[in-house]
PDB file of C-alpha atoms in Angstrom:
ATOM      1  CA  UNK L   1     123.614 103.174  55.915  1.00  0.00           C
ATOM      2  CA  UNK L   2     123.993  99.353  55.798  1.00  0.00           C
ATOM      3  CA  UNK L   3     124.286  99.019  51.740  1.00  0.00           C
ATOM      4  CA  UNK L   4     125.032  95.958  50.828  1.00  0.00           C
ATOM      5  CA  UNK L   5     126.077  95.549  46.324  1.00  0.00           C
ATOM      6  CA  UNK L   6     126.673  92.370  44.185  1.00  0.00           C
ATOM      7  CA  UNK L   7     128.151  92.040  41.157  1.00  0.00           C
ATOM      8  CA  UNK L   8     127.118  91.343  38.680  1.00  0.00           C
ATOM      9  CA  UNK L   9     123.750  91.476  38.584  1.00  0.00           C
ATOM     10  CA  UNK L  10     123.630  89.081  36.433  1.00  0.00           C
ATOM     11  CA  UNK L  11     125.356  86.344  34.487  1.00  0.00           C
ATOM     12  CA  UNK L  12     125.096  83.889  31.417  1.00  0.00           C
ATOM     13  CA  UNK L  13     127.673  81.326  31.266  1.00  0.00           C
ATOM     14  CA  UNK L  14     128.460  77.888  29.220  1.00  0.00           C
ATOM     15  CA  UNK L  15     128.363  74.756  31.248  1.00  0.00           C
ATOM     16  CA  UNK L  16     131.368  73.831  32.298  1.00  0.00           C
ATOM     17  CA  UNK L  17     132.743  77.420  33.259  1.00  0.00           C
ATOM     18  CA  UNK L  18     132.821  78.771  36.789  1.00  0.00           C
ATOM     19  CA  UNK L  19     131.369  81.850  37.638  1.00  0.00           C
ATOM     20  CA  UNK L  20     132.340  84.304  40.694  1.00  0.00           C
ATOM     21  CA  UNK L  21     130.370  86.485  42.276  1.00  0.00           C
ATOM     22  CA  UNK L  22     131.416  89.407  44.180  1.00  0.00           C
ATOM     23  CA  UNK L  23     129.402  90.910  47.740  1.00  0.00           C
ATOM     24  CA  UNK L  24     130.462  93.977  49.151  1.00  0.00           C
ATOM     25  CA  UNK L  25     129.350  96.347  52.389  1.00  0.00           C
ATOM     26  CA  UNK L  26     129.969  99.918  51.324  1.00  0.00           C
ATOM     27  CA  UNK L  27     129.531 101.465  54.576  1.00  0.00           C
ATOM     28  CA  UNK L  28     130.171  99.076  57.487  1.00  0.00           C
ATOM     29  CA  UNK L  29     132.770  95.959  58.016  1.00  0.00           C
ATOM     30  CA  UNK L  30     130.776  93.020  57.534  1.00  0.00           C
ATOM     31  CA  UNK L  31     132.287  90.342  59.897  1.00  0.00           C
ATOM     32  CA  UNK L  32     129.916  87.244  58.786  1.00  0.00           C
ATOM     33  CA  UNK L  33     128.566  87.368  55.491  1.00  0.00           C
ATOM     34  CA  UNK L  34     125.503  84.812  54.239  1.00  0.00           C
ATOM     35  CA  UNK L  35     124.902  83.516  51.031  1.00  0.00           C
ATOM     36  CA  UNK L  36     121.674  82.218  49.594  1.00  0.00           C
ATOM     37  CA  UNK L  37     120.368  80.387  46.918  1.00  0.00           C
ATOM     38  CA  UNK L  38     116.707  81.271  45.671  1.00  0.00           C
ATOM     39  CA  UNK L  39     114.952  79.206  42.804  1.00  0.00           C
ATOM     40  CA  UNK L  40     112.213  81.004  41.439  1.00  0.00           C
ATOM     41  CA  UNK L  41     108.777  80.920  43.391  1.00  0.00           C
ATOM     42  CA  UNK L  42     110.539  79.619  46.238  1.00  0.00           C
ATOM     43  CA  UNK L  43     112.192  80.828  49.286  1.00  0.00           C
ATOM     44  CA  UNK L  44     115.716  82.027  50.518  1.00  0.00           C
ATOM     45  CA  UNK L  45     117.822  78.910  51.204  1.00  0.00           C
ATOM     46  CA  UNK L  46     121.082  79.288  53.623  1.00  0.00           C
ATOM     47  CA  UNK L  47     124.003  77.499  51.386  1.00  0.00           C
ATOM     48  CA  UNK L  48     126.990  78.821  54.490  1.00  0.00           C
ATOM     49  CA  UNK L  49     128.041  81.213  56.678  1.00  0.00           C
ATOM     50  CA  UNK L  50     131.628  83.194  56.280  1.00  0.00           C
ATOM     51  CA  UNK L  51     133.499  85.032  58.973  1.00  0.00           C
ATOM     52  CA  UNK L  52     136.250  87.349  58.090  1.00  0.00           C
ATOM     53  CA  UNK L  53     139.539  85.483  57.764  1.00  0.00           C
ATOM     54  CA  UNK L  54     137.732  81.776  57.972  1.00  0.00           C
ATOM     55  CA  UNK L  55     136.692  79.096  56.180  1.00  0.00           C
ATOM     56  CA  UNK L  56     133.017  79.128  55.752  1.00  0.00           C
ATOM     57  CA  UNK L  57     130.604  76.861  57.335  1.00  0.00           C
ATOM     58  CA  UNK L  58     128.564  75.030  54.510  1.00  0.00           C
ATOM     59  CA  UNK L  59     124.724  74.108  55.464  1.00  0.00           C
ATOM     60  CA  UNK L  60     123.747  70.773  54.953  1.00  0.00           C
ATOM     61  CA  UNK L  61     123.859  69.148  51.327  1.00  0.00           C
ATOM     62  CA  UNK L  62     125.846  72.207  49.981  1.00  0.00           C
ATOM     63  CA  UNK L  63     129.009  70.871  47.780  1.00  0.00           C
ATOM     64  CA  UNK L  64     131.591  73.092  49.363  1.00  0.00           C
ATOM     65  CA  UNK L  65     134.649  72.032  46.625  1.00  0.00           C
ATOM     66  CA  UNK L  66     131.413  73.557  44.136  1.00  0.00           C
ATOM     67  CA  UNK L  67     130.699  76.576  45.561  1.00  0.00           C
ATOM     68  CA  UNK L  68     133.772  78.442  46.710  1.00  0.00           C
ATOM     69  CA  UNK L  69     133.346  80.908  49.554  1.00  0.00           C
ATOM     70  CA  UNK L  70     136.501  83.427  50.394  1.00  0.00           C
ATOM     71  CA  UNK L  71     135.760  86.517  52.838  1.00  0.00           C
ATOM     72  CA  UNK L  72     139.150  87.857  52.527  1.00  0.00           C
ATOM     73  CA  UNK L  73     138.530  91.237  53.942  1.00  0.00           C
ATOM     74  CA  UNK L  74     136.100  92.827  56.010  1.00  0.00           C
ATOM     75  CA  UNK L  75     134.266  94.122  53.323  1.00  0.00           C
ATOM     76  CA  UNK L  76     134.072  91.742  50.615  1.00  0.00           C
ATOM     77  CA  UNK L  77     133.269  88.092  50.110  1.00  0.00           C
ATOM     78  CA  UNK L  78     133.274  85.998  46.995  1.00  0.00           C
ATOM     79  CA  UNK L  79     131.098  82.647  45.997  1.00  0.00           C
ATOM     80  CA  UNK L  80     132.655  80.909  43.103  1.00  0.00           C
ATOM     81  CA  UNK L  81     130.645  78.247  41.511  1.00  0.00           C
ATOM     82  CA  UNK L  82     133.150  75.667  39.758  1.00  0.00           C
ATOM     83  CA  UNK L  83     132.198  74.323  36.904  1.00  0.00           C
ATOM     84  CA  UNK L  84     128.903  75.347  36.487  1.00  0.00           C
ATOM     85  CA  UNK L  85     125.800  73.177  35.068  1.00  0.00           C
ATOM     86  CA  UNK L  86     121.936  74.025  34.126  1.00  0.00           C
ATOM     87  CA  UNK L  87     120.940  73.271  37.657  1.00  0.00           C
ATOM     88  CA  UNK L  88     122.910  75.502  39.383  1.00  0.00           C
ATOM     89  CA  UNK L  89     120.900  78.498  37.188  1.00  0.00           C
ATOM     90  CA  UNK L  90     119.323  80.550  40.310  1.00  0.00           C
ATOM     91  CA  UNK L  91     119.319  83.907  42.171  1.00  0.00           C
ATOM     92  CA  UNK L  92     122.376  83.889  44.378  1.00  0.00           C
ATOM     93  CA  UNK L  93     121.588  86.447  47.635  1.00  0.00           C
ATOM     94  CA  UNK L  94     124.342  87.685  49.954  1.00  0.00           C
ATOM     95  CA  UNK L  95     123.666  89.466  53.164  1.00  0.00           C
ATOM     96  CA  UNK L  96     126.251  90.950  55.431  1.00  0.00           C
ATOM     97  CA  UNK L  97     125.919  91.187  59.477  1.00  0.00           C
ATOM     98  CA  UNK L  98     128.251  94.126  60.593  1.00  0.00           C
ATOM     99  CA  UNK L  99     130.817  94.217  64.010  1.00  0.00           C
ATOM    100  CA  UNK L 100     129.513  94.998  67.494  1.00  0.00           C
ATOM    101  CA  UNK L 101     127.007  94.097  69.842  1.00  0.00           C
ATOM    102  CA  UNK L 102     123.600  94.616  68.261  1.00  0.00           C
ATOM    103  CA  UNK L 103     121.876  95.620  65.379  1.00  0.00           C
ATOM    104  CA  UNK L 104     119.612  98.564  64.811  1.00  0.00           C
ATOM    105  CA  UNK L 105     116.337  96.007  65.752  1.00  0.00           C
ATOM    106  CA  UNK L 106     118.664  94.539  69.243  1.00  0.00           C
ATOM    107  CA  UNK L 107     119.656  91.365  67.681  1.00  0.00           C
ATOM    108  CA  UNK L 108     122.946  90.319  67.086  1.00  0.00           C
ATOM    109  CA  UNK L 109     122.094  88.640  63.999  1.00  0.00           C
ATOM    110  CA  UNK L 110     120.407  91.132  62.002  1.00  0.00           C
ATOM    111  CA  UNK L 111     121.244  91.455  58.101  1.00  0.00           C
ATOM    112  CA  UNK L 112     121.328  93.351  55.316  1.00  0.00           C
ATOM    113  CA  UNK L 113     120.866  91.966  51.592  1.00  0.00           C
ATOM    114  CA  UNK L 114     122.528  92.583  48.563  1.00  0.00           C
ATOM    115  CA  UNK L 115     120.662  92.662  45.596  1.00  0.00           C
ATOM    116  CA  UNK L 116     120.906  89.788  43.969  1.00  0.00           C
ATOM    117  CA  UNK L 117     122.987  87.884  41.297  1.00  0.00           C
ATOM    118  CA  UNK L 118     120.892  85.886  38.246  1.00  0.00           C
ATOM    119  CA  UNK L 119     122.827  83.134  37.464  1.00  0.00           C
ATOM    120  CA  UNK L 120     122.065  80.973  33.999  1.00  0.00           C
ATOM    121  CA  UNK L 121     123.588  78.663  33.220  1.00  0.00           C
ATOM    122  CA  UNK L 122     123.282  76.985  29.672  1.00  0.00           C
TER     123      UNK L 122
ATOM    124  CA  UNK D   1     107.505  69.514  59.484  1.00  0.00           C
ATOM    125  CA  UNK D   2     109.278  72.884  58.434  1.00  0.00           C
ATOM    126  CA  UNK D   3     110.539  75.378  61.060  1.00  0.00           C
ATOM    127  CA  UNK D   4     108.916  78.027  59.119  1.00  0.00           C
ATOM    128  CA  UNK D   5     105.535  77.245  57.136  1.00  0.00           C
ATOM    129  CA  UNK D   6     103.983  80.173  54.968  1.00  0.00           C
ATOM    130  CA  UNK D   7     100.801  80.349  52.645  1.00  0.00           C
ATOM    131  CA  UNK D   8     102.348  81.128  48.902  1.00  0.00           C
ATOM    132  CA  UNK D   9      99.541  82.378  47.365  1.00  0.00           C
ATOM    133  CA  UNK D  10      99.555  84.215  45.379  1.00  0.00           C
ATOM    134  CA  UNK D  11      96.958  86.757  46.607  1.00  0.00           C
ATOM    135  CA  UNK D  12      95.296  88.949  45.079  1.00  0.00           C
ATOM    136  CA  UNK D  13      93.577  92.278  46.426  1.00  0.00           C
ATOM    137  CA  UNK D  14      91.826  95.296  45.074  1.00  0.00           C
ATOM    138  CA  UNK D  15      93.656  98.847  46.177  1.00  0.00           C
ATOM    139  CA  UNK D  16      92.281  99.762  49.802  1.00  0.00           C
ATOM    140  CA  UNK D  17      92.341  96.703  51.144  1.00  0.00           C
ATOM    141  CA  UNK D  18      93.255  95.329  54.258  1.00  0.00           C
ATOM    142  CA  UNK D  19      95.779  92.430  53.478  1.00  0.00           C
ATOM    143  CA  UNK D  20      96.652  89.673  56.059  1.00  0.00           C
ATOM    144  CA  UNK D  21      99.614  87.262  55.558  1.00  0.00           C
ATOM    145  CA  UNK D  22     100.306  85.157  58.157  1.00  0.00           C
ATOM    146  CA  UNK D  23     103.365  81.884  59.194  1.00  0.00           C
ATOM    147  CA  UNK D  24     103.300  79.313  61.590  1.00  0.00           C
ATOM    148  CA  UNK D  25     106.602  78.162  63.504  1.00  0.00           C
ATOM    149  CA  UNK D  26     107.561  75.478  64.911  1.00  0.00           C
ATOM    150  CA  UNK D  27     110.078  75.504  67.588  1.00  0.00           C
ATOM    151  CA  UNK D  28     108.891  77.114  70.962  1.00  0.00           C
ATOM    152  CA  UNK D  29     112.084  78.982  71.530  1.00  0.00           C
ATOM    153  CA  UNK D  30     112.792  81.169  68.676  1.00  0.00           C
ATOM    154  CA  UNK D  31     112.114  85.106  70.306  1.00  0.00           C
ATOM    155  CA  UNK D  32     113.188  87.446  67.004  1.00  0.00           C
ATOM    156  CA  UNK D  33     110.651  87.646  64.440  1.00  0.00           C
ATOM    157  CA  UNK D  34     111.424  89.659  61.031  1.00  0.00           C
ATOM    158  CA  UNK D  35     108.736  90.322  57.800  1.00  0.00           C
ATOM    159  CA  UNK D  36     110.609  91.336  54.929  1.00  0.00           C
ATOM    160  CA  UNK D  37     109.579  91.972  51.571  1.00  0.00           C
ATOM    161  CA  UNK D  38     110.908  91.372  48.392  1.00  0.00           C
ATOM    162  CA  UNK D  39     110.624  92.937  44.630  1.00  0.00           C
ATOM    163  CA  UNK D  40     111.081  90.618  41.231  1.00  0.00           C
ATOM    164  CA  UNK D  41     114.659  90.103  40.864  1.00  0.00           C
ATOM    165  CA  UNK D  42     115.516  92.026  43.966  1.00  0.00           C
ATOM    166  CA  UNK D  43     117.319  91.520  47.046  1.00  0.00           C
ATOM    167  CA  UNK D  44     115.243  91.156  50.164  1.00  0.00           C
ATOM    168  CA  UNK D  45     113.963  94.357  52.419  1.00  0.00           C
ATOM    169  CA  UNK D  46     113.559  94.381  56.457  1.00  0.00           C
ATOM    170  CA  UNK D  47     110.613  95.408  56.709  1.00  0.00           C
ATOM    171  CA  UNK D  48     109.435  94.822  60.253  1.00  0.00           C
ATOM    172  CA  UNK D  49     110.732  93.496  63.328  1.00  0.00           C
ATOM    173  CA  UNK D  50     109.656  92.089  66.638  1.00  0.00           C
ATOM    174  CA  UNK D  51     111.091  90.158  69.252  1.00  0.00           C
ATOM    175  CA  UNK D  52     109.005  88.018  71.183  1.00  0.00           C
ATOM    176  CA  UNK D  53     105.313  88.370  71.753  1.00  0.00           C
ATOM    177  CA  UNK D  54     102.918  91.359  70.761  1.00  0.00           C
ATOM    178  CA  UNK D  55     101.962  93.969  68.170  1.00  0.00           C
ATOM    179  CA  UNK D  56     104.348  96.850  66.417  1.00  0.00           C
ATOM    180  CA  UNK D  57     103.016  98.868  64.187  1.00  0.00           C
ATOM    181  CA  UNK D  58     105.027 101.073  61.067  1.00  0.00           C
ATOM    182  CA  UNK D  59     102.640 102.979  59.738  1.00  0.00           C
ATOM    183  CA  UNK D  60     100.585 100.753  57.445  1.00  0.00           C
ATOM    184  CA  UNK D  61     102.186  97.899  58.767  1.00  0.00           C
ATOM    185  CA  UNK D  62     101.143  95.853  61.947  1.00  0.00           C
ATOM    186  CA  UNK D  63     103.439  92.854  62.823  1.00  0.00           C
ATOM    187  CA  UNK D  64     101.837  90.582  65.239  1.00  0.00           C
ATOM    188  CA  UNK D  65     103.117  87.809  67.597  1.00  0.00           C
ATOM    189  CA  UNK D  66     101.325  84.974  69.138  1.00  0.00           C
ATOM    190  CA  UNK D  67     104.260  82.675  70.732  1.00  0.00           C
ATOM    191  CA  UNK D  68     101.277  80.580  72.669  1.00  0.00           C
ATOM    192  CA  UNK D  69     100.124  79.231  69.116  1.00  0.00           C
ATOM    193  CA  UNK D  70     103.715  79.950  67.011  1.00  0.00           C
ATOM    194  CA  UNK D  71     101.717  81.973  65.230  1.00  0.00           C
ATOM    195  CA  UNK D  72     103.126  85.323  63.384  1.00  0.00           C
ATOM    196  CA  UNK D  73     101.179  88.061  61.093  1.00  0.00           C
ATOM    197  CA  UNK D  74     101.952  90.868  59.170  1.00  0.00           C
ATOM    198  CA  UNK D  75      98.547  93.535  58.598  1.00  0.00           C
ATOM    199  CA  UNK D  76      99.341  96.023  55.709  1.00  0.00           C
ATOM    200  CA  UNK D  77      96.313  98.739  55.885  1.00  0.00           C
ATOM    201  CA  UNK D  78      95.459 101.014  53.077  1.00  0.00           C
ATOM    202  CA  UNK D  79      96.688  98.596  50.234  1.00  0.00           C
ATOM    203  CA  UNK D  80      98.314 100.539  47.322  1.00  0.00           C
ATOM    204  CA  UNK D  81      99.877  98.988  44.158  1.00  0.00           C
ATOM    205  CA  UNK D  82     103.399  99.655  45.505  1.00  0.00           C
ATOM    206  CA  UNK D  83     102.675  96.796  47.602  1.00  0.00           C
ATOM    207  CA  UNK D  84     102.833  94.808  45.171  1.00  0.00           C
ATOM    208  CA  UNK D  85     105.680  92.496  45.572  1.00  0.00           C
ATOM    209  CA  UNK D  86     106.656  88.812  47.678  1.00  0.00           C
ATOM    210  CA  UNK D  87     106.801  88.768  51.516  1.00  0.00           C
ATOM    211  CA  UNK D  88     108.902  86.750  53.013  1.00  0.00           C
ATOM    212  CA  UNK D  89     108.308  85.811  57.455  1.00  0.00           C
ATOM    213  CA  UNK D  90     111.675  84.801  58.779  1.00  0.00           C
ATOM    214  CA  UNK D  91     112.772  84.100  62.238  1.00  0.00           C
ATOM    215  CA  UNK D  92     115.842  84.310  64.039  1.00  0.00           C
ATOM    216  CA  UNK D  93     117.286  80.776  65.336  1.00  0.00           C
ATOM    217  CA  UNK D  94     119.761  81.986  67.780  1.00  0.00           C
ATOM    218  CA  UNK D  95     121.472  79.147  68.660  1.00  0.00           C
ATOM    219  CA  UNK D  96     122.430  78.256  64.958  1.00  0.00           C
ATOM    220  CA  UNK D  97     123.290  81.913  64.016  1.00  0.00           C
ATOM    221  CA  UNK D  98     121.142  81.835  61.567  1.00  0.00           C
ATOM    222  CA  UNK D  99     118.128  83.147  59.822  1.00  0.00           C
ATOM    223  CA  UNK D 100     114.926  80.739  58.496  1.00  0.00           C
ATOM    224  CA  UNK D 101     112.779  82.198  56.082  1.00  0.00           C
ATOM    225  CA  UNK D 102     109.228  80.881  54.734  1.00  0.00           C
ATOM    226  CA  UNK D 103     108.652  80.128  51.523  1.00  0.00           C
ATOM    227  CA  UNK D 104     106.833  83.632  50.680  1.00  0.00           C
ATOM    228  CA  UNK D 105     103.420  85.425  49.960  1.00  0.00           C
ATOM    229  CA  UNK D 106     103.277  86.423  46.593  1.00  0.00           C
ATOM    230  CA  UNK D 107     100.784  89.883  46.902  1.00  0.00           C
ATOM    231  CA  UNK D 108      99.256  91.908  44.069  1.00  0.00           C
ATOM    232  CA  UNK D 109      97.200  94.871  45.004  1.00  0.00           C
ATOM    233  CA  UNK D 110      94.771  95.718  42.227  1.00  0.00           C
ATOM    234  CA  UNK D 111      94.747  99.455  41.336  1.00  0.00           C
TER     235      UNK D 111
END
């Protein structure tokens, strides 16, 4: 249980263009979903929070008009990135937290991860 | 000074080995502490979990917690190439909802 896809798994796209990517939980409602941003050798980095039905909360220094966030249902959420440039060429993470009290591990905030979108950008 | 500090590495062991990979925190308060471990080009893995202080163990796997010097380890036993891959400490900051992740271990077990 707790699958969590992305698609695609990866994406080449002209500067310019804007790129969505999809997350999904296949076999639990995901009320918050995370995305990250990971540039190679480096480590997971929060860009927001969505909860089902909200707008999402953006971390700090994240352009929110660049990188759209919808979590229209409870089991899918989209991250658009608007017109797209070399820099923003990274692995984009989602992770889903499902309804209820607790996780399997007793926390509330426990996660699952997709697998991963490659963006490039050229 | 990061909330989270990890060694990147990479290290590098032979098959066998006992590997240690240890993060230092910084705030006092956080009480959920996760390992997770990550292939190229893949998604991150739970791997262990352990709230507050002590030892669980998962087999091969030993996750350790020293909250009186913010001090976390993960102890893989038995090295095998499988192993092979980035781990990643992350801890649970409650009262922003969110997760913080080190930087990551990059570990190669030699066969």
């Amino acid at each position: 249980g707790a699958v969590v896809s992305q698609h695609p798994s990866r994406v080449i796209c002209k500067s310019g263009t804007s790129v969505k990517i999809e997350c999904r939980s296949l076999d639990f409602q995901a009320t918050t979903m995370f995305w990250y941003r990971q540039f190679p050798k480096q480590s997971l980095m929060l860009m927001a929070t969505s909860n089902e039905g909200s707008k999402a909360t953006y971390e700090q220094g994240v352009e929110k008009d660049k990188f759209l966030i919808n979590h229209a249902s409870l089991t899918l959420s989209t991250l658009t990135v608007t017109s797209a440039h070399p820099e923003d060429s990274s692995f984009y993470i989602c992770s889903a937290r499902g309804s209820g009290d607790r996780g399997l591990y007793g926390s509330s905030y426990e996660q699952y991860f997709g697998p991963g979108t490659r963006l490039t950008v050229t | 000074q990061k909330e989270v500090e990890q060694d990147p590495g990479p290290l590098s062991v032979p098959e066998g080995a006992i590997v240690s990979l240890n993060c230092t925190y910084s705030n006092s308060a956080f009480q959920y502490f996760m390992w997770y471990r990550q292939y190229s080009r893949k998604g991150p893995e739970l791997l262990m979990y352990t709230y507050s202080s002590g030892n669980k163990e998962d087999g091969r796997f030993t996750a350790q917690v020293d909250k009186s010097s913010k001090y976390i380890s993960l102890f893989i036993r038995d090295s095998q190439p499988s192993d092979s891959a980035t781990y990643l400490c992350a801890i649970e900051d409650s009262s922003a909802s969110k997760i913080i992740f080190g930087s990551g271990t990059r570990l190669s077990i030699r066969p």
